[in-house]
mmCIF file of C-alpha atoms in Angstrom:
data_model
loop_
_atom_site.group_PDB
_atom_site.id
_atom_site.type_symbol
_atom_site.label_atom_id
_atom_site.label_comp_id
_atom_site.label_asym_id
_atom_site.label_seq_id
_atom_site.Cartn_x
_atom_site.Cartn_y
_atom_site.Cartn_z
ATOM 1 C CA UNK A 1 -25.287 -131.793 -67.801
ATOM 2 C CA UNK A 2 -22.396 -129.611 -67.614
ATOM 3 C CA UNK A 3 -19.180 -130.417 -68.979
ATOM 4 C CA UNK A 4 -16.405 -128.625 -67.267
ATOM 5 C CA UNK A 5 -13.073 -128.037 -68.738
ATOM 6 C CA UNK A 6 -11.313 -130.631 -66.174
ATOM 7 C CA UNK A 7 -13.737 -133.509 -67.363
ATOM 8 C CA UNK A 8 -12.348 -133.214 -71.166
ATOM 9 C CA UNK A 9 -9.113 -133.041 -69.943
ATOM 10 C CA UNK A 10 -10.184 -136.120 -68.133
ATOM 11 C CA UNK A 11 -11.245 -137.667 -70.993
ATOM 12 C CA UNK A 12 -7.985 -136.638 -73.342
ATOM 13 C CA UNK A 13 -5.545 -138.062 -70.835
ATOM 14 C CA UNK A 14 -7.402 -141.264 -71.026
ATOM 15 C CA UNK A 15 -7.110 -141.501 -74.631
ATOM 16 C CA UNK A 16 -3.768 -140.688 -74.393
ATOM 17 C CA UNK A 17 -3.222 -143.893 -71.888
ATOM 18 C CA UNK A 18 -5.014 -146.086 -73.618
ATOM 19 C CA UNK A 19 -3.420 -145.101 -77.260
ATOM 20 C CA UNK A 20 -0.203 -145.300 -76.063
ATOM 21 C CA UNK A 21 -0.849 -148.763 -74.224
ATOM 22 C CA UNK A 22 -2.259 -149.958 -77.805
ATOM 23 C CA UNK A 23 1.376 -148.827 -79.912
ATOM 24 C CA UNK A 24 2.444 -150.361 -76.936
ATOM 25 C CA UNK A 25 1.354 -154.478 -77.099
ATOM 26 C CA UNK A 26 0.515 -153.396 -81.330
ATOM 27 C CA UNK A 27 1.511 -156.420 -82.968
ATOM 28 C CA UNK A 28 2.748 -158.230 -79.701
ATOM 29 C CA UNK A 29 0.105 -161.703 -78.159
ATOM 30 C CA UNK A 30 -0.830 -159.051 -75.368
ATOM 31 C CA UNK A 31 -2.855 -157.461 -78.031
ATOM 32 C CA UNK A 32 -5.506 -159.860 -78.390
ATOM 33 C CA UNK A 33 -5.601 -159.512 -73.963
ATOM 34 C CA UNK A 34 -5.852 -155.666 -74.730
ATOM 35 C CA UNK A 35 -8.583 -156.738 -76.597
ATOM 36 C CA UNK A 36 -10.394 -158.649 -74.240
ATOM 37 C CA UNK A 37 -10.211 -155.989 -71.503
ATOM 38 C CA UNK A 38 -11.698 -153.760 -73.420
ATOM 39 C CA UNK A 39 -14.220 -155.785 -74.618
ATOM 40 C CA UNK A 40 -15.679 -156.784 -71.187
ATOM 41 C CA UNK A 41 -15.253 -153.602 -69.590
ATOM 42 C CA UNK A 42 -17.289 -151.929 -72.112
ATOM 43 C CA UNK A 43 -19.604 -155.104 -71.289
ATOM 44 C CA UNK A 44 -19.596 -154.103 -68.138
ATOM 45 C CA UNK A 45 -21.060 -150.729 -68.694
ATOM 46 C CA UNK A 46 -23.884 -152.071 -70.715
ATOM 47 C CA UNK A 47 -24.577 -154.373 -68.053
ATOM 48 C CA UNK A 48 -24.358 -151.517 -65.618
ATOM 49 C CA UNK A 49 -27.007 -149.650 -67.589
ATOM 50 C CA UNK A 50 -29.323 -151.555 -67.995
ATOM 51 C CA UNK A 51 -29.234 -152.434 -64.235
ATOM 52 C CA UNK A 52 -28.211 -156.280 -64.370
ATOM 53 C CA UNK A 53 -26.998 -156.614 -60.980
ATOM 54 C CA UNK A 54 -25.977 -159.763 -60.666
ATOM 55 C CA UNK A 55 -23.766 -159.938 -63.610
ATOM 56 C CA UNK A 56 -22.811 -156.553 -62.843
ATOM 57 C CA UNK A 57 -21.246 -157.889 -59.471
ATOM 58 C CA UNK A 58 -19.957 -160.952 -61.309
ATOM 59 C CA UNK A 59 -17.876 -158.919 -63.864
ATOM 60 C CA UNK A 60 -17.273 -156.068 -61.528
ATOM 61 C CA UNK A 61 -15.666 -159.245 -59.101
ATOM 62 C CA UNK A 62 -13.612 -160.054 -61.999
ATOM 63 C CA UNK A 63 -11.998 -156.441 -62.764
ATOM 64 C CA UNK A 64 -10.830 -155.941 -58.563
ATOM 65 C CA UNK A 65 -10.266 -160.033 -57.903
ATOM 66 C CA UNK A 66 -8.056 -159.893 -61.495
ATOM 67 C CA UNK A 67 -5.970 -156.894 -61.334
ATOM 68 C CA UNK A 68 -3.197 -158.537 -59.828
ATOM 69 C CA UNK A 69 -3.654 -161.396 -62.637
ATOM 70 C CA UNK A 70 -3.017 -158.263 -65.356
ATOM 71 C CA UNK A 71 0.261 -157.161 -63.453
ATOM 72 C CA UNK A 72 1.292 -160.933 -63.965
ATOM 73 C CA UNK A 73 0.048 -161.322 -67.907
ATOM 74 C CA UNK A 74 1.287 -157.899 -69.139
ATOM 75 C CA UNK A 75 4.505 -158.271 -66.914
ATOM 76 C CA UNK A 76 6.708 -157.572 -70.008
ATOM 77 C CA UNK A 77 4.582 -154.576 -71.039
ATOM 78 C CA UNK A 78 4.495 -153.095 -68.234
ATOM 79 C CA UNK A 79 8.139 -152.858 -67.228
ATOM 80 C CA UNK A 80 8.804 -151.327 -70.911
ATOM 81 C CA UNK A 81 5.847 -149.047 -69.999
ATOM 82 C CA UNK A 82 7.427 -147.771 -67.168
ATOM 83 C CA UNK A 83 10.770 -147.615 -68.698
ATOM 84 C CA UNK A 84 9.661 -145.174 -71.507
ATOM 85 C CA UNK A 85 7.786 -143.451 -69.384
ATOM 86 C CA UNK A 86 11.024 -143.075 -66.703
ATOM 87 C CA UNK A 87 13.241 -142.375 -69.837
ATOM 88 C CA UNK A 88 14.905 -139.107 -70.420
ATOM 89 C CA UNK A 89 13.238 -139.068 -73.749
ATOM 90 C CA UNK A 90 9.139 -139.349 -71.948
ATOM 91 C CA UNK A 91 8.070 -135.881 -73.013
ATOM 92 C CA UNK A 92 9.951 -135.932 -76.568
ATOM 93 C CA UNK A 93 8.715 -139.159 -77.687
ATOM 94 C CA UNK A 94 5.291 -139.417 -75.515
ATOM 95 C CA UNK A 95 3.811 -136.325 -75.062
ATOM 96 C CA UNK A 96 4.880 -135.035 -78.609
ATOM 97 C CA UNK A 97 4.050 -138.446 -80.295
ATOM 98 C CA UNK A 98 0.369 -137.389 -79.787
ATOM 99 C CA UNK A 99 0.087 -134.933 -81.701
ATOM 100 C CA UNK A 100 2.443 -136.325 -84.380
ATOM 101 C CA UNK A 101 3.791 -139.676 -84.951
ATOM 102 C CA UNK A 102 7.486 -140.148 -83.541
ATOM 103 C CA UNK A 103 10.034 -140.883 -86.262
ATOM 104 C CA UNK A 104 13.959 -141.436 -85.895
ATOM 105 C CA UNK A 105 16.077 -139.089 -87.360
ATOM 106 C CA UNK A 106 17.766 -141.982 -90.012
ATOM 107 C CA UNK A 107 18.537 -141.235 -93.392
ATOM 108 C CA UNK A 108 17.160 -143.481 -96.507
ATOM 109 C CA UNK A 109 20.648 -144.051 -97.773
ATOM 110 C CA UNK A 110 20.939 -145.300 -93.924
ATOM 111 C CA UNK A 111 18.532 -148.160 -94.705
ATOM 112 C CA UNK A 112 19.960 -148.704 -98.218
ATOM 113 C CA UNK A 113 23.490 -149.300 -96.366
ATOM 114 C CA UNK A 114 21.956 -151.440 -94.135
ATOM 115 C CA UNK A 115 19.821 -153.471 -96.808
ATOM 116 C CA UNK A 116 22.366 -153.881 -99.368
ATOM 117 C CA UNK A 117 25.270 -155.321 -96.805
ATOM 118 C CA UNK A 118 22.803 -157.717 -95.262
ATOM 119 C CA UNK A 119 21.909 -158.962 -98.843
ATOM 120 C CA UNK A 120 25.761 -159.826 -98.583
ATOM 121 C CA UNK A 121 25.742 -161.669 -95.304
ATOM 122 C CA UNK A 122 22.602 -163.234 -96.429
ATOM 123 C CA UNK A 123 24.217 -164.900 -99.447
ATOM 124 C CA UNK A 124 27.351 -165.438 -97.849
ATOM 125 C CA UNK A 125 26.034 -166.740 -94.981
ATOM 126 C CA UNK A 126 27.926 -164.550 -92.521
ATOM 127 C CA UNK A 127 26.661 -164.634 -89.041
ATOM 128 C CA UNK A 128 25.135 -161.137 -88.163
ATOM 129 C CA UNK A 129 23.459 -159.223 -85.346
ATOM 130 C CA UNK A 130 22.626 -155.509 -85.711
ATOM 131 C CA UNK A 131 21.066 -153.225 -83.410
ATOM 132 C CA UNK A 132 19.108 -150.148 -84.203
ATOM 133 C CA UNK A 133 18.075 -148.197 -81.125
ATOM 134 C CA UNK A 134 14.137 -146.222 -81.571
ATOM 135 C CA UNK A 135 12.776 -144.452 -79.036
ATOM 136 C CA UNK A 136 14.292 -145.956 -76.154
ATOM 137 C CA UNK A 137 17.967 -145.294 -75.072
ATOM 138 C CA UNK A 138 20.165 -148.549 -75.325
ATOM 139 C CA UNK A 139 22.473 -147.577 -72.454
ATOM 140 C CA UNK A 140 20.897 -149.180 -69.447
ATOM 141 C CA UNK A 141 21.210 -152.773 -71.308
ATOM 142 C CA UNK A 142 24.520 -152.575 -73.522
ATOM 143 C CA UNK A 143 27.309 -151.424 -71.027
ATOM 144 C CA UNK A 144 29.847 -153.278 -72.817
ATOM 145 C CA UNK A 145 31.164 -153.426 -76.180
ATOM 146 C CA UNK A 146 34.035 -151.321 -78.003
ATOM 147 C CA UNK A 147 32.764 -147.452 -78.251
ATOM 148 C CA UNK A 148 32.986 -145.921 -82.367
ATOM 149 C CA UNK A 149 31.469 -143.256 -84.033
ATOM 150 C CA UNK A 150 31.676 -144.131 -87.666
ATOM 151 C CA UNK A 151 28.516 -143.187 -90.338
ATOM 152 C CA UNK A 152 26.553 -146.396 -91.507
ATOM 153 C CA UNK A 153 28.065 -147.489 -94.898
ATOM 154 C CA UNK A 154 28.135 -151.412 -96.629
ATOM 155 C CA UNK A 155 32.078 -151.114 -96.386
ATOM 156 C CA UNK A 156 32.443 -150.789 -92.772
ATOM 157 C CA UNK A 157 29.731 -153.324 -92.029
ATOM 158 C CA UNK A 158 31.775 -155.655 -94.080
ATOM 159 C CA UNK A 159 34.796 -154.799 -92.123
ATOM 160 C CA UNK A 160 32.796 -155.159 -88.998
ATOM 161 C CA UNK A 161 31.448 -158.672 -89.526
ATOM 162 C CA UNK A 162 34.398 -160.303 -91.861
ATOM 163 C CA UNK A 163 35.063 -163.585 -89.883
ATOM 164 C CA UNK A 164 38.258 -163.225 -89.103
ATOM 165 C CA UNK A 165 37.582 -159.650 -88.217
ATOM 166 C CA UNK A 166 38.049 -159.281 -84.054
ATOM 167 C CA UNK A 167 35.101 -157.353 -83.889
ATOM 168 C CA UNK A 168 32.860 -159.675 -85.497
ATOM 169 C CA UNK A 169 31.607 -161.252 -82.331
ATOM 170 C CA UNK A 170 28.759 -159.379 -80.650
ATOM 171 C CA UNK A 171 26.376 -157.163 -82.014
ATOM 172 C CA UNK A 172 26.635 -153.629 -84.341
ATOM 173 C CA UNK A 173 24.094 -150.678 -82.569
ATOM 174 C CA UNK A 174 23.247 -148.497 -84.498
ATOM 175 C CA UNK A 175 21.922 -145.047 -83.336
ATOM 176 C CA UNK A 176 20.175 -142.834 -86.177
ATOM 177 C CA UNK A 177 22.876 -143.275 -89.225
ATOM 178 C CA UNK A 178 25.917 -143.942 -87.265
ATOM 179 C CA UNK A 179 27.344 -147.241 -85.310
ATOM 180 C CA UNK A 180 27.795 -146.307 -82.220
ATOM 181 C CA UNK A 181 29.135 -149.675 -80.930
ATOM 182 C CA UNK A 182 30.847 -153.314 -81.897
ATOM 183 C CA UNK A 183 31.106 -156.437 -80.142
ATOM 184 C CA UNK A 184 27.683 -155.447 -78.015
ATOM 185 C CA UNK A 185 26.582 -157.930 -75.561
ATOM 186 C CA UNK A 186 22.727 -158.207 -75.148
ATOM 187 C CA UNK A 187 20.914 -159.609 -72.645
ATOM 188 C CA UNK A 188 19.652 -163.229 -73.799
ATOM 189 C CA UNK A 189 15.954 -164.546 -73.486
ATOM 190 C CA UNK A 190 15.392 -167.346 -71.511
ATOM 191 C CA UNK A 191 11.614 -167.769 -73.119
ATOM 192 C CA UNK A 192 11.097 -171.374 -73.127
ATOM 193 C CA UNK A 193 8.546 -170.977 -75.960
ATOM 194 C CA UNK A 194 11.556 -170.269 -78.483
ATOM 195 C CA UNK A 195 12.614 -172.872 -81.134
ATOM 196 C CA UNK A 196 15.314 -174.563 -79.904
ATOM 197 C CA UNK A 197 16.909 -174.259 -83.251
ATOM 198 C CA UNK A 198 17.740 -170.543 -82.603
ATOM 199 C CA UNK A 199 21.041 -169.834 -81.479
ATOM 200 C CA UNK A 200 22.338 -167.381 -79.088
ATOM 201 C CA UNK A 201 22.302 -164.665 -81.754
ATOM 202 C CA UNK A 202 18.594 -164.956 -82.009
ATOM 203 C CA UNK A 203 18.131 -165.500 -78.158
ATOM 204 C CA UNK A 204 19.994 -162.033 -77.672
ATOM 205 C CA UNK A 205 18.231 -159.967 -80.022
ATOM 206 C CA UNK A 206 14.719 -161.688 -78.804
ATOM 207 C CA UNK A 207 16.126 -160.947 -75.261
ATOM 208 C CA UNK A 208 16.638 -156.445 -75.976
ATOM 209 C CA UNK A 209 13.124 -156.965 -77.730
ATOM 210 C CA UNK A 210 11.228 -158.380 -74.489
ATOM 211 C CA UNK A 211 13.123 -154.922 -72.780
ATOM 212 C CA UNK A 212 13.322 -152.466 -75.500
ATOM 213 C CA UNK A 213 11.741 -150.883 -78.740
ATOM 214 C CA UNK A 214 14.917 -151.352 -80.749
ATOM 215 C CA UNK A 215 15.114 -153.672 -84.097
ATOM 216 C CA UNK A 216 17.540 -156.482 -84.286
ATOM 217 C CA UNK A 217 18.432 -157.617 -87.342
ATOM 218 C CA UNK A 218 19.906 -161.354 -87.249
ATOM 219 C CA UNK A 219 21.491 -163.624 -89.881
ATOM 220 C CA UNK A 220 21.789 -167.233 -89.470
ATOM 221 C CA UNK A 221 25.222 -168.737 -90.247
ATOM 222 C CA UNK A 222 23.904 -172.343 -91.077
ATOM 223 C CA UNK A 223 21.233 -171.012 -93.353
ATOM 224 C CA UNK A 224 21.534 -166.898 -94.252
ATOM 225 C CA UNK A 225 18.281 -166.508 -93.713
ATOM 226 C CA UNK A 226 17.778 -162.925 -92.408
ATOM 227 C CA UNK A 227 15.152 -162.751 -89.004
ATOM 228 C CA UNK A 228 13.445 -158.986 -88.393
ATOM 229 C CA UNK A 229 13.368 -159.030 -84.777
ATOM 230 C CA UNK A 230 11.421 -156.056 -82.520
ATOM 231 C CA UNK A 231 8.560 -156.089 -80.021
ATOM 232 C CA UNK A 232 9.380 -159.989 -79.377
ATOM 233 C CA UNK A 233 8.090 -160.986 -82.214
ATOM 234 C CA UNK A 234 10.412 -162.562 -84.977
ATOM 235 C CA UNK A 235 9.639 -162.163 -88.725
ATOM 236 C CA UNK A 236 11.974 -164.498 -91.624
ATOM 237 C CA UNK A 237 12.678 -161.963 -94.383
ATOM 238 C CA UNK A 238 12.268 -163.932 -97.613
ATOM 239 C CA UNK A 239 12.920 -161.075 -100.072
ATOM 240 C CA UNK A 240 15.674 -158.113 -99.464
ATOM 241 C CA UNK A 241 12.526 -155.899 -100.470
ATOM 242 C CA UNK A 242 10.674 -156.582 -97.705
ATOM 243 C CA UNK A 243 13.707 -155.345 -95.570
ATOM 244 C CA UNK A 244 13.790 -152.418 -96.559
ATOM 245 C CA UNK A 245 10.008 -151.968 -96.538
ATOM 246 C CA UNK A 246 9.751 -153.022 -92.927
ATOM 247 C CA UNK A 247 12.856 -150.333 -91.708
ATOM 248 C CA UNK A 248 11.313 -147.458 -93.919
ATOM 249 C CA UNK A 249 7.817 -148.190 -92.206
ATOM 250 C CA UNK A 250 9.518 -148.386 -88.325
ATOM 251 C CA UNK A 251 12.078 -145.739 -89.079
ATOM 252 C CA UNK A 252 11.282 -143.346 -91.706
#
């Protein structure tokens, strides 16, 4: 059999789709469904080969009857799919992440500056919300807040988020090594599945993570205990070490 030139291009855009669907749900519950699909439609094949008919027709029932059971599952997914993909930044970030893996443009004495002051807030149990923006622009959900254009440093983030400081309230985004913005409003999760011990810092910052690829970083003024916040999924930092090994491995 012949294999023209517009069959492996076939083939490449496919496992560009499906790689890009997998960094997609990576570490998110849709990954186990990911899973699954993948699973059963390779199943399917087998099935198909060897000429089973009947459970051919049963599984090939399931793929058309549940496609509009997928839309409904990977609802979340999707929509950030589509927003990445409708994003100025598509062919930057997407095409060019293929052939090498998409960084951000942040400096290590970025993270250090970062690291160090929430150390600080940690022990002093100062309530905290920072934003720091990936691959996907910010803009379309934080409209608000007070504009600045001032290089990440621990001074200024102490300045930012003393108490009695008026631009304490909100969150600090953060675009590549400078803040960009204070007193950010984010769009709040109404997930029912969250503890109801979480507060609206943590409801915000879970609430940009069901929409965006951005990290929020979150510390709890009852107990200082710093939450690593990105793709839905919230992680307690227990050791300041681990903060900074979790930025340098999503930013660096």
């Amino acid at each position: 059999m012949k294999i023209s030139f517009v069959d492996i291009l076939d083939i490449f855009l496919v496992t560009i789709i499906l790689f890009q669907v997998y960094r997609l749900v990576y570490k998110t519950a849709a990954l186990n469904i990911f899973y699954g699909i993948i699973a059963t439609f390779i199943f399917w094949k087998v099935v198909e080969i060897y000429k089973m008919k009947l459970l051919s027709i049963v599984i090939s029932a399931f793929f058309k009857g549940g496609f509009l059971a997928l839309i409904i599952v990977f609802q979340p997914e999707i929509r950030k799919f589509l927003l990445i993909v409708g994003s100025k930044i598509f062919f930057k970030k997407f095409i060019f992440s293929i052939f090498k893996k998409s960084g951000v443009s942040i400096k290590t004495e970025t993270i250090d500056s970062i690291v160090n002051a929430c150390a600080i807030f940690s022990g002093d149990k100062t309530g905290v919300l920072i934003v720091i923006q990936l691959h996907q622009d910010l803009k379309e959900f934080i409209q608000n807040g007070d504009e600045m254009d001032a290089k990440v440093n621990i001074s200024i983030l102490e300045s930012i988020f003393y108490k009695n400081s008026p631009l304490h309230d909100g969150a600090v985004v953060i675009i590549e090594n400078k803040i960009i913005k204070t007193r950010a409003i984010l769009p709040v999760s109404y997930n029912k599945e969250i503890p109801s011990r979480l507060g609206l810092r943590h409801r915000a910052a879970i609430g940009l993570s069901e929409k965006t690829d951005a990290i929020c970083l979150v510390i709890s003024e009852e107990t200082g205990y710093i939450s690593y916040i990105k793709d839905q999924k919230r992680t307690v930092i227990t050791n300041i070490n681990n903060l900074k090994m979790k930025l340098e491995e999503d930013l660096l």
